[in-house]
């Protein structure tokens, strides 16, 4: 539980959230809107059918600059950072010496520097980690003066193109510096909903006017963190502290695709020996998608059992999927139970409920590939 | 003439003879947000005042519904199984949860009437 006496940080959009009737809750040390008056179900569906605007200014934006910065960052992550093309983005992971995941992050090759976006709850540890582990010739700038908005949904491109025409043609996982009605923005075509969309980095003092301008477009509604969570769950995307943490490796977490081919062969990142061994000989558990066969949602922490009642895993995220129109979950199961279609059971309030392992995502991803 | 009583945990019970109809209050449905699932007690189950009798789940979380009185469950609202959003639409009417045969009517005296519940809610604000 959160301590009511702790001081919560606020984002530059805090006053706007209040004006819009947002229900503000503590999240990762910030006071953030979990929902607006429309409610999570409507906000979720609106994002899947039109466009939703999210305040994700609590996330950490970091600039890395210096000679050989891409090679230097590769010492901390398993992704092919040197191979990121100019103006392109890659999803990668900070790893510890055991191959456990310290955080997941986006890395952009912005030409003369790398632009990183890291999780709110991990950002201070990440920045300390970068400052400690990178050579002194690399500068680590925490961009505290910048807000981050996400515009997500099938109408996002049409909306943004009214202000930034080139935005419509940006491929998924690309980056551009642009101007929105004279406001300088850093634009990425990326997101955390499974839908097409953008993240827009803007200076704190111009964030509210940009947000108001986007909300004035007929397709756009404000969306809270509640729908952000149900959207990413249906999209099969991991949440730090749930599907991934210091005790899970990229192999167990089904994130082998983030390991660059060259990096897999050459190593040179934390936990390489353990991860190489897991790639060669397998792992004892895997992250999977789970569909309960009944209507009861299975929440984070729900035990997964097999027919005999033996525990074979645990749910890491679960709830009601508004687009699926039923319960959906992700979790870890023993590898033997990981193939899609495997019948398992979930122990909800002491009762076994049948469920099946399924492939991810639950809802088809709708990214713009150009 | 029926009377309605309220608990500090935001359940209501409408007394009709020796039977009580139980649900959650409008305040509770509003605080929970969009309700997507309810788990109702089976007929014949003995419930005890203050103990879990049903479960209500919003998109975000599961919450327990406590028995306002002791008694035996005599029915439940089957419509909620397929349409849990009925609780949001009409929490203190068609969104009722279950019926209970009241074992100890004296327990009703310890619950709040509408005016007292309103005052209690104002204290929470």
Short mmCIF file of C-alpha atoms in Angstrom, two decimals:
data_model
loop_
_atom_site.label_atom_id
_atom_site.label_comp_id
_atom_site.label_asym_id
_atom_site.label_seq_id
_atom_site.Cartn_x
_atom_site.Cartn_y
_atom_site.Cartn_z
CA UNK A 1 0.00 0.00 0.00
CA UNK A 2 1.14 3.52 -0.59
CA UNK A 3 1.96 5.71 2.35
CA UNK A 4 -0.47 8.65 2.25
CA UNK A 5 2.13 10.88 3.88
CA UNK A 6 4.69 10.38 1.14
CA UNK A 7 5.09 13.29 -1.23
CA UNK A 8 4.07 12.38 -4.73
CA UNK A 9 5.70 13.95 -7.74
CA UNK A 10 3.40 15.41 -10.36
CA UNK A 11 3.73 15.69 -14.13
CA UNK A 12 3.24 18.93 -16.10
CA UNK A 13 -0.26 17.68 -16.99
CA UNK A 14 -1.46 17.29 -13.39
CA UNK A 15 -3.76 20.33 -13.50
CA UNK A 16 -5.20 19.15 -16.82
CA UNK A 17 -5.89 15.68 -15.39
CA UNK A 18 -7.86 17.30 -12.56
CA UNK A 19 -9.75 19.56 -14.94
CA UNK A 20 -10.70 16.50 -17.05
CA UNK A 21 -12.02 14.69 -13.97
CA UNK A 22 -9.18 12.18 -13.79
CA UNK A 23 -9.14 9.87 -10.78
CA UNK A 24 -5.62 10.40 -9.45
CA UNK A 25 -3.75 7.62 -7.69
CA UNK A 26 -0.15 7.09 -6.56
CA UNK A 27 1.92 5.26 -9.17
CA UNK A 28 5.72 4.85 -9.13
CA UNK A 29 6.04 7.90 -6.89
CA UNK A 30 3.78 10.06 -9.08
CA UNK A 31 0.20 11.18 -8.80
CA UNK A 32 -1.27 9.79 -12.04
CA UNK A 33 -4.75 9.40 -13.53
CA UNK A 34 -5.90 5.76 -13.37
CA UNK A 35 -9.04 6.69 -15.32
CA UNK A 36 -11.21 9.61 -16.42
CA UNK A 37 -15.01 9.84 -16.07
CA UNK A 38 -15.56 7.62 -19.18
CA UNK A 39 -14.06 4.68 -17.25
CA UNK A 40 -11.51 2.00 -18.12
CA UNK A 41 -13.73 -0.07 -20.46
CA UNK A 42 -14.70 2.88 -22.65
CA UNK A 43 -11.16 4.29 -22.59
CA UNK A 44 -9.76 0.92 -23.64
CA UNK A 45 -12.22 0.52 -26.51
CA UNK A 46 -11.75 4.12 -27.61
CA UNK A 47 -8.00 3.53 -27.94
CA UNK A 48 -8.60 0.37 -30.01
CA UNK A 49 -11.08 2.09 -32.34
CA UNK A 50 -10.11 5.81 -32.44
CA UNK A 51 -7.22 7.48 -30.59
CA UNK A 52 -6.27 7.87 -26.94
CA UNK A 53 -3.93 10.38 -25.33
CA UNK A 54 -1.88 9.12 -22.39
CA UNK A 55 0.36 11.06 -20.02
CA UNK A 56 3.48 8.95 -19.58
CA UNK A 57 5.67 11.78 -18.31
CA UNK A 58 6.56 9.70 -15.25
CA UNK A 59 8.80 7.56 -17.47
CA UNK A 60 12.48 8.42 -17.59
CA UNK A 61 13.96 10.11 -20.66
CA UNK A 62 17.74 9.91 -20.86
CA UNK A 63 20.28 11.15 -23.38
CA UNK A 64 23.62 9.34 -23.75
CA UNK A 65 26.39 11.11 -25.60
CA UNK A 66 30.09 10.48 -26.13
CA UNK A 67 32.61 8.62 -28.29
CA UNK A 68 31.55 5.05 -29.03
CA UNK A 69 28.34 5.44 -27.05
CA UNK A 70 26.54 2.56 -28.81
CA UNK A 71 29.38 0.12 -28.15
CA UNK A 72 29.57 1.35 -24.55
CA UNK A 73 25.85 0.73 -23.93
CA UNK A 74 26.20 -2.79 -25.34
CA UNK A 75 28.16 -3.68 -22.18
CA UNK A 76 24.87 -3.34 -20.23
CA UNK A 77 22.25 -4.69 -22.65
CA UNK A 78 21.98 -7.73 -25.00
CA UNK A 79 20.57 -5.78 -27.96
CA UNK A 80 22.48 -4.88 -31.12
CA UNK A 81 22.82 -1.18 -30.30
CA UNK A 82 25.59 -0.54 -32.84
CA UNK A 83 23.29 -1.98 -35.49
CA UNK A 84 20.43 0.48 -34.89
CA UNK A 85 20.04 2.56 -38.05
CA UNK A 86 19.91 6.33 -37.88
CA UNK A 87 16.47 7.39 -36.64
CA UNK A 88 15.52 3.86 -35.64
CA UNK A 89 14.52 2.44 -32.25
CA UNK A 90 15.15 -0.87 -30.56
CA UNK A 91 13.57 -2.45 -27.46
CA UNK A 92 16.20 -3.88 -25.12
CA UNK A 93 16.91 -4.85 -21.50
CA UNK A 94 19.32 -3.84 -18.77
CA UNK A 95 20.64 -7.15 -17.39
CA UNK A 96 22.40 -8.12 -14.17
CA UNK A 97 25.29 -10.58 -13.84
CA UNK A 98 22.83 -13.49 -13.56
CA UNK A 99 21.04 -12.52 -16.75
CA UNK A 100 18.13 -11.14 -14.71
CA UNK A 101 16.29 -8.10 -16.04
CA UNK A 102 16.93 -4.77 -14.26
CA UNK A 103 14.59 -2.86 -16.57
CA UNK A 104 13.30 -2.82 -20.13
CA UNK A 105 13.83 0.24 -22.30
CA UNK A 106 13.65 1.83 -25.73
CA UNK A 107 16.89 2.99 -27.36
CA UNK A 108 16.83 5.45 -30.28
CA UNK A 109 19.78 6.20 -32.53
CA UNK A 110 19.32 9.97 -32.74
CA UNK A 111 22.51 10.57 -34.71
CA UNK A 112 24.90 12.37 -32.36
CA UNK A 113 23.43 10.68 -29.27
CA UNK A 114 21.24 7.83 -28.02
CA UNK A 115 17.79 8.66 -26.64
CA UNK A 116 16.53 6.23 -23.99
CA UNK A 117 13.09 5.83 -22.44
CA UNK A 118 13.04 3.76 -19.24
CA UNK A 119 10.36 2.77 -16.71
CA UNK A 120 9.24 5.26 -14.07
CA UNK A 121 9.76 2.87 -11.18
CA UNK A 122 13.29 2.00 -12.28
CA UNK A 123 14.53 5.31 -13.66
CA UNK A 124 16.63 6.50 -10.73
CA UNK A 125 18.32 3.11 -10.40
CA UNK A 126 18.83 2.97 -14.18
CA UNK A 127 20.46 6.40 -14.28
CA UNK A 128 22.75 5.52 -11.36
CA UNK A 129 23.58 2.23 -13.13
CA UNK A 130 24.42 4.07 -16.38
CA UNK A 131 26.59 6.64 -14.57
CA UNK A 132 28.41 3.93 -12.64
CA UNK A 133 28.95 1.45 -15.46
CA UNK A 134 29.55 3.58 -18.56
CA UNK A 135 33.02 5.06 -19.13
CA UNK A 136 33.48 8.65 -17.93
CA UNK A 137 33.68 9.85 -21.54
CA UNK A 138 29.93 9.12 -21.90
CA UNK A 139 27.60 11.78 -20.53
CA UNK A 140 24.29 10.64 -19.05
CA UNK A 141 21.67 13.41 -19.11
CA UNK A 142 18.40 12.79 -17.31
CA UNK A 143 15.92 14.90 -19.26
CA UNK A 144 13.81 15.99 -16.28
CA UNK A 145 12.65 19.04 -18.19
CA UNK A 146 10.72 16.92 -20.71
CA UNK A 147 7.22 15.46 -20.59
CA UNK A 148 6.12 12.39 -22.58
CA UNK A 149 2.69 11.92 -24.17
CA UNK A 150 1.48 8.85 -26.04
CA UNK A 151 -1.08 9.12 -28.81
CA UNK A 152 -2.30 5.61 -29.59
CA UNK A 153 -4.95 4.03 -31.79
CA UNK A 154 -5.93 3.54 -35.43
CA UNK A 155 -6.71 7.28 -35.85
CA UNK A 156 -3.43 8.43 -34.26
CA UNK A 157 -1.60 8.85 -37.57
CA UNK A 158 -4.37 10.84 -39.24
CA UNK A 159 -4.64 13.11 -36.19
CA UNK A 160 -0.94 13.78 -35.84
CA UNK A 161 -0.46 14.28 -39.59
CA UNK A 162 -2.73 17.36 -39.36
CA UNK A 163 0.07 19.01 -37.39
CA UNK A 164 3.13 17.09 -38.61
CA UNK A 165 2.48 15.75 -42.14
CA UNK A 166 5.59 13.55 -42.21
CA UNK A 167 4.39 11.69 -39.10
CA UNK A 168 2.01 9.64 -41.26
CA UNK A 169 4.88 8.01 -43.14
CA UNK A 170 7.16 7.21 -40.20
CA UNK A 171 7.59 3.43 -39.95
CA UNK A 172 6.94 1.61 -36.66
CA UNK A 173 9.95 1.99 -34.34
CA UNK A 174 11.37 5.10 -35.98
CA UNK A 175 12.25 8.55 -34.59
CA UNK A 176 12.09 12.10 -35.88
CA UNK A 177 12.62 15.62 -34.58
CA UNK A 178 9.69 17.77 -35.62
CA UNK A 179 7.57 20.82 -34.80
CA UNK A 180 3.96 20.72 -33.59
CA UNK A 181 2.47 24.19 -34.22
CA UNK A 182 5.90 25.65 -33.54
CA UNK A 183 6.56 23.46 -30.49
CA UNK A 184 9.72 21.34 -30.91
CA UNK A 185 9.00 17.65 -30.27
CA UNK A 186 10.88 14.35 -30.37
CA UNK A 187 8.57 11.92 -32.05
CA UNK A 188 8.72 8.11 -32.03
CA UNK A 189 6.29 5.78 -33.73
CA UNK A 190 5.95 3.37 -30.86
CA UNK A 191 3.76 2.62 -27.89
CA UNK A 192 2.51 0.15 -25.33
CA UNK A 193 -1.00 -0.69 -26.50
CA UNK A 194 -0.52 -2.96 -29.53
CA UNK A 195 -2.00 -0.18 -31.68
CA UNK A 196 -0.37 2.16 -34.14
CA UNK A 197 0.70 5.38 -32.49
CA UNK A 198 3.35 7.75 -31.27
CA UNK A 199 5.19 8.87 -28.19
CA UNK A 200 5.80 12.59 -28.16
CA UNK A 201 8.56 14.09 -26.01
CA UNK A 202 8.01 17.79 -25.35
CA UNK A 203 9.43 20.32 -22.91
CA UNK A 204 7.51 20.51 -19.63
CA UNK A 205 6.35 24.08 -20.18
CA UNK A 206 4.73 23.25 -23.53
CA UNK A 207 3.28 19.85 -22.65
CA UNK A 208 -0.13 21.12 -21.56
CA UNK A 209 -0.76 23.24 -24.64
CA UNK A 210 0.24 20.31 -26.87
CA UNK A 211 -2.06 17.96 -24.94
CA UNK A 212 -4.97 20.42 -25.14
CA UNK A 213 -4.48 20.81 -28.89
CA UNK A 214 -4.55 17.02 -29.42
CA UNK A 215 -7.58 16.60 -27.14
CA UNK A 216 -9.41 19.19 -29.22
CA UNK A 217 -9.31 16.81 -32.20
CA UNK A 218 -12.61 14.89 -32.48
CA UNK A 219 -11.03 11.42 -32.43
CA UNK A 220 -8.94 11.96 -29.29
CA UNK A 221 -9.93 11.24 -25.68
CA UNK A 222 -7.75 11.19 -22.54
CA UNK A 223 -6.89 7.68 -21.35
CA UNK A 224 -5.67 6.68 -17.89
CA UNK A 225 -3.21 4.10 -16.61
CA UNK A 226 -5.98 1.54 -16.02
CA UNK A 227 -6.69 1.19 -19.73
CA UNK A 228 -2.98 1.42 -20.50
CA UNK A 229 -2.56 -1.76 -18.44
CA UNK A 230 -5.47 -3.66 -20.02
CA UNK A 231 -4.31 -2.59 -23.51
CA UNK A 232 -0.73 -3.77 -22.99
CA UNK A 233 -1.93 -7.02 -21.42
CA UNK A 234 -4.09 -7.84 -24.45
CA UNK A 235 -1.11 -6.91 -26.65
CA UNK A 236 1.00 -9.49 -24.76
CA UNK A 237 3.52 -6.85 -23.66
CA UNK A 238 5.49 -7.40 -20.46
CA UNK A 239 5.25 -5.04 -17.50
CA UNK A 240 8.34 -4.57 -15.36
CA UNK A 241 7.78 -5.93 -11.85
CA UNK A 242 5.22 -8.42 -13.20
CA UNK A 243 6.37 -10.50 -16.20
CA UNK A 244 9.98 -9.37 -15.91
CA UNK A 245 12.25 -8.54 -12.97
CA UNK A 246 15.71 -9.30 -11.62
CA UNK A 247 14.85 -13.00 -11.25
CA UNK A 248 13.67 -13.57 -14.84
CA UNK A 249 16.00 -13.92 -17.82
CA UNK A 250 15.17 -12.90 -21.41
CA UNK A 251 14.99 -16.59 -22.35
CA UNK A 252 12.46 -17.41 -19.63
CA UNK A 253 10.53 -14.22 -20.43
CA UNK A 254 10.15 -15.18 -24.10
CA UNK A 255 12.21 -12.15 -25.11
CA UNK A 256 14.88 -14.06 -27.05
CA UNK A 257 14.01 -11.87 -30.05
CA UNK A 258 15.64 -8.94 -28.21
CA UNK A 259 19.02 -10.70 -28.22
CA UNK A 260 20.93 -9.40 -31.21
CA UNK A 261 22.31 -12.14 -33.48
CA UNK A 262 25.85 -10.76 -33.19
CA UNK A 263 25.44 -10.31 -29.43
CA UNK A 264 24.25 -13.91 -29.03
CA UNK A 265 27.39 -15.13 -30.76
CA UNK A 266 29.87 -12.70 -29.23
CA UNK A 267 28.46 -12.04 -25.76
CA UNK A 268 29.92 -9.12 -23.86
CA UNK A 269 26.79 -8.33 -21.86
CA UNK A 270 25.92 -9.14 -18.23
CA UNK A 271 24.81 -12.72 -17.63
CA UNK A 272 25.94 -13.89 -21.07
CA UNK A 273 27.20 -17.29 -19.90
CA UNK A 274 23.92 -18.07 -18.18
CA UNK A 275 21.82 -16.87 -21.12
CA UNK A 276 24.00 -18.71 -23.67
CA UNK A 277 23.57 -21.87 -21.63
CA UNK A 278 19.80 -21.36 -21.45
CA UNK A 279 19.64 -20.89 -25.21
CA UNK A 280 21.57 -24.14 -25.71
CA UNK A 281 19.99 -26.37 -23.07
CA UNK A 282 16.60 -24.79 -22.39
CA UNK A 283 14.91 -23.25 -19.36
CA UNK A 284 12.67 -24.73 -16.70
CA UNK A 285 9.89 -22.14 -17.05
CA UNK A 286 8.53 -19.79 -19.68
CA UNK A 287 6.30 -16.76 -19.94
CA UNK A 288 3.06 -17.65 -21.72
CA UNK A 289 -0.38 -16.26 -22.48
CA UNK A 290 -3.29 -17.82 -20.56
CA UNK A 291 -7.01 -17.82 -21.34
CA UNK A 292 -9.26 -18.85 -18.45
CA UNK A 293 -12.13 -20.92 -19.88
CA UNK A 294 -14.71 -19.43 -17.50
CA UNK A 295 -15.46 -15.81 -16.73
CA UNK A 296 -13.49 -15.32 -13.53
CA UNK A 297 -10.41 -13.13 -14.01
CA UNK A 298 -7.16 -14.56 -12.59
CA UNK A 299 -5.11 -11.82 -10.98
CA UNK A 300 -1.38 -11.37 -10.46
CA UNK A 301 -0.17 -13.99 -7.96
CA UNK A 302 -2.78 -16.64 -8.83
CA UNK A 303 -1.29 -20.15 -8.63
CA UNK A 304 -1.27 -22.28 -11.78
CA UNK A 305 -1.77 -26.02 -11.19
CA UNK A 306 -1.96 -29.18 -13.26
CA UNK A 307 -4.64 -31.87 -13.05
CA UNK A 308 -3.15 -33.53 -9.99
CA UNK A 309 -3.16 -30.22 -8.14
CA UNK A 310 0.62 -29.75 -8.28
CA UNK A 311 1.71 -26.14 -8.65
CA UNK A 312 3.32 -25.56 -12.07
CA UNK A 313 3.48 -21.80 -12.22
CA UNK A 314 2.08 -18.40 -11.34
CA UNK A 315 0.10 -15.60 -12.99
CA UNK A 316 2.08 -12.35 -13.31
CA UNK A 317 -0.64 -10.14 -14.86
CA UNK A 318 -4.29 -10.92 -15.29
CA UNK A 319 -7.66 -9.35 -15.57
CA UNK A 320 -10.52 -8.68 -17.91
CA UNK A 321 -9.62 -7.97 -21.53
CA UNK A 322 -12.24 -5.54 -22.86
CA UNK A 323 -11.48 -6.24 -26.56
CA UNK A 324 -11.26 -10.00 -25.98
CA UNK A 325 -14.43 -9.59 -23.89
CA UNK A 326 -13.22 -12.09 -21.33
CA UNK A 327 -10.47 -12.83 -18.86
CA UNK A 328 -6.85 -12.84 -20.09
CA UNK A 329 -3.57 -13.38 -18.27
CA UNK A 330 0.16 -13.87 -18.61
CA UNK A 331 2.34 -15.91 -16.35
CA UNK A 332 5.12 -18.44 -15.98
CA UNK A 333 4.64 -22.20 -16.35
CA UNK A 334 7.03 -25.13 -16.32
CA UNK A 335 8.36 -25.56 -19.86
CA UNK A 336 6.47 -28.83 -20.42
CA UNK A 337 3.21 -26.88 -20.07
CA UNK A 338 4.25 -23.95 -22.29
CA UNK A 339 2.99 -25.15 -25.71
CA UNK A 340 -0.18 -23.32 -26.79
CA UNK A 341 -3.30 -25.40 -26.23
CA UNK A 342 -2.04 -27.04 -23.03
CA UNK A 343 -4.82 -27.44 -20.48
CA UNK A 344 -3.98 -26.06 -17.04
CA UNK A 345 -5.96 -24.83 -14.04
CA UNK A 346 -5.93 -21.62 -12.03
CA UNK A 347 -6.45 -21.64 -8.28
CA UNK A 348 -8.85 -18.71 -7.74
CA UNK A 349 -10.16 -18.27 -4.17
CA UNK A 350 -9.31 -21.89 -3.41
CA UNK A 351 -11.13 -23.34 -6.43
CA UNK A 352 -9.53 -24.78 -9.58
CA UNK A 353 -10.71 -23.02 -12.76
CA UNK A 354 -9.77 -24.58 -16.13
CA UNK A 355 -7.64 -22.49 -18.51
CA UNK A 356 -5.49 -22.93 -21.61
CA UNK A 357 -2.03 -21.78 -22.56
CA UNK A 358 -2.34 -19.61 -25.68
CA UNK A 359 -0.03 -17.76 -28.03
CA UNK A 360 0.49 -14.03 -27.52
CA UNK A 361 -0.79 -11.44 -28.26
CA UNK A 362 -4.49 -11.83 -27.41
CA UNK A 363 -5.37 -9.01 -29.81
CA UNK A 364 -3.66 -8.65 -33.17
CA UNK A 365 -1.02 -5.92 -33.11
CA UNK A 366 -1.77 -3.10 -35.47
CA UNK A 367 1.61 -1.45 -36.16
CA UNK A 368 2.42 0.70 -39.19
CA UNK A 369 5.07 -1.01 -41.27
CA UNK A 370 5.02 1.48 -44.16
CA UNK B 1 -43.24 -1.84 3.95
CA UNK B 2 -39.61 -2.74 3.41
CA UNK B 3 -36.66 -1.12 5.10
CA UNK B 4 -33.13 -0.68 3.70
CA UNK B 5 -30.04 -0.84 5.88
CA UNK B 6 -26.41 -0.16 5.03
CA UNK B 7 -23.02 -1.44 6.22
CA UNK B 8 -19.75 0.39 6.66
CA UNK B 9 -18.37 -1.85 3.88
CA UNK B 10 -20.95 -0.39 1.46
CA UNK B 11 -23.41 -3.27 1.21
CA UNK B 12 -27.15 -2.66 1.40
CA UNK B 13 -29.85 -5.06 2.57
CA UNK B 14 -33.54 -4.56 1.79
CA UNK B 15 -35.65 -6.40 4.34
CA UNK B 16 -38.79 -8.09 3.05
CA UNK B 17 -40.28 -10.15 5.86
CA UNK B 18 -37.72 -12.72 6.96
CA UNK B 19 -35.70 -12.30 3.76
CA UNK B 20 -33.05 -9.74 2.91
CA UNK B 21 -32.02 -8.72 -0.62
CA UNK B 22 -28.33 -7.75 -0.65
CA UNK B 23 -26.26 -5.64 -3.00
CA UNK B 24 -23.48 -3.05 -3.03
CA UNK B 25 -24.20 0.66 -2.82
CA UNK B 26 -24.05 3.18 -5.59
CA UNK B 27 -21.05 4.71 -3.82
CA UNK B 28 -19.29 1.31 -3.97
CA UNK B 29 -19.99 0.69 -7.67
CA UNK B 30 -18.74 4.17 -8.46
CA UNK B 31 -15.55 3.65 -6.47
CA UNK B 32 -14.94 0.26 -8.13
CA UNK B 33 -15.48 1.47 -11.68
CA UNK B 34 -16.51 -0.80 -14.57
CA UNK B 35 -17.61 -4.13 -13.10
CA UNK B 36 -16.69 -7.11 -15.28
CA UNK B 37 -17.36 -10.15 -13.08
CA UNK B 38 -19.34 -11.19 -10.01
CA UNK B 39 -19.09 -14.43 -8.06
CA UNK B 40 -22.33 -15.14 -6.22
CA UNK B 41 -22.98 -17.55 -3.34
CA UNK B 42 -24.81 -20.79 -4.10
CA UNK B 43 -28.28 -21.33 -2.73
CA UNK B 44 -28.23 -23.01 0.67
CA UNK B 45 -24.89 -21.61 1.75
CA UNK B 46 -24.76 -20.32 5.33
CA UNK B 47 -23.22 -16.88 5.51
CA UNK B 48 -21.98 -15.01 8.55
CA UNK B 49 -22.18 -11.28 9.19
CA UNK B 50 -18.92 -9.58 8.23
CA UNK B 51 -17.54 -12.58 6.31
CA UNK B 52 -17.11 -12.85 2.56
CA UNK B 53 -20.32 -13.77 0.76
CA UNK B 54 -19.62 -12.72 -2.85
CA UNK B 55 -16.89 -11.22 -5.01
CA UNK B 56 -17.13 -8.28 -7.36
CA UNK B 57 -14.39 -7.52 -9.87
CA UNK B 58 -13.69 -4.35 -11.78
CA UNK B 59 -11.18 -4.16 -14.63
CA UNK B 60 -8.55 -3.26 -12.06
CA UNK B 61 -9.18 -5.50 -9.06
CA UNK B 62 -11.27 -8.01 -7.14
CA UNK B 63 -13.19 -6.92 -4.03
CA UNK B 64 -15.08 -8.93 -1.43
CA UNK B 65 -18.74 -8.41 -0.66
CA UNK B 66 -19.45 -9.12 3.01
CA UNK B 67 -22.61 -10.60 4.46
CA UNK B 68 -24.56 -7.83 6.23
CA UNK B 69 -26.28 -10.42 8.48
CA UNK B 70 -26.13 -14.12 9.35
CA UNK B 71 -28.37 -16.40 7.34
CA UNK B 72 -28.92 -18.91 4.56
CA UNK B 73 -28.68 -17.89 0.90
CA UNK B 74 -32.05 -18.45 -0.80
CA UNK B 75 -31.32 -17.06 -4.26
CA UNK B 76 -28.99 -14.97 -6.38
CA UNK B 77 -29.25 -12.59 -9.32
CA UNK B 78 -28.55 -14.79 -12.35
CA UNK B 79 -28.69 -11.78 -14.69
CA UNK B 80 -25.40 -10.52 -13.22
CA UNK B 81 -23.51 -13.57 -14.45
CA UNK B 82 -23.88 -12.48 -18.07
CA UNK B 83 -24.29 -8.80 -17.44
CA UNK B 84 -22.18 -7.69 -14.47
CA UNK B 85 -22.34 -4.08 -15.73
CA UNK B 86 -25.90 -4.07 -14.34
CA UNK B 87 -24.25 -3.34 -10.98
CA UNK B 88 -22.87 -0.08 -12.38
CA UNK B 89 -26.16 0.80 -14.03
CA UNK B 90 -28.46 0.18 -11.04
CA UNK B 91 -26.51 -0.88 -7.95
CA UNK B 92 -29.34 -0.44 -5.49
CA UNK B 93 -32.03 -1.93 -7.75
CA UNK B 94 -31.68 -4.47 -10.57
CA UNK B 95 -27.96 -4.89 -9.70
CA UNK B 96 -28.78 -6.82 -6.49
CA UNK B 97 -26.50 -9.79 -5.65
CA UNK B 98 -28.29 -12.40 -3.52
CA UNK B 99 -31.15 -13.10 -1.10
CA UNK B 100 -30.66 -14.33 2.43
CA UNK B 101 -33.08 -15.75 5.05
CA UNK B 102 -32.25 -13.55 8.02
CA UNK B 103 -31.27 -15.75 10.99
CA UNK B 104 -30.93 -13.02 13.57
CA UNK B 105 -33.08 -9.92 12.91
CA UNK B 106 -31.45 -8.12 15.86
CA UNK B 107 -28.32 -7.74 13.70
CA UNK B 108 -30.25 -5.29 11.51
CA UNK B 109 -30.39 -2.85 14.41
CA UNK B 110 -26.63 -2.51 14.28
CA UNK B 111 -26.70 -1.37 10.63
CA UNK B 112 -27.16 2.18 9.34
CA UNK B 113 -30.34 3.60 7.86
CA UNK B 114 -30.16 5.73 4.70
CA UNK B 115 -29.60 9.01 6.56
CA UNK B 116 -26.87 7.54 8.78
CA UNK B 117 -25.13 6.01 5.73
CA UNK B 118 -25.21 9.39 3.96
CA UNK B 119 -23.58 10.99 6.97
CA UNK B 120 -21.01 8.17 7.06
CA UNK B 121 -20.16 8.78 3.37
CA UNK B 122 -19.73 12.48 3.99
CA UNK B 123 -17.22 11.59 6.68
CA UNK B 124 -15.22 9.56 4.14
CA UNK B 125 -14.94 12.40 1.65
#
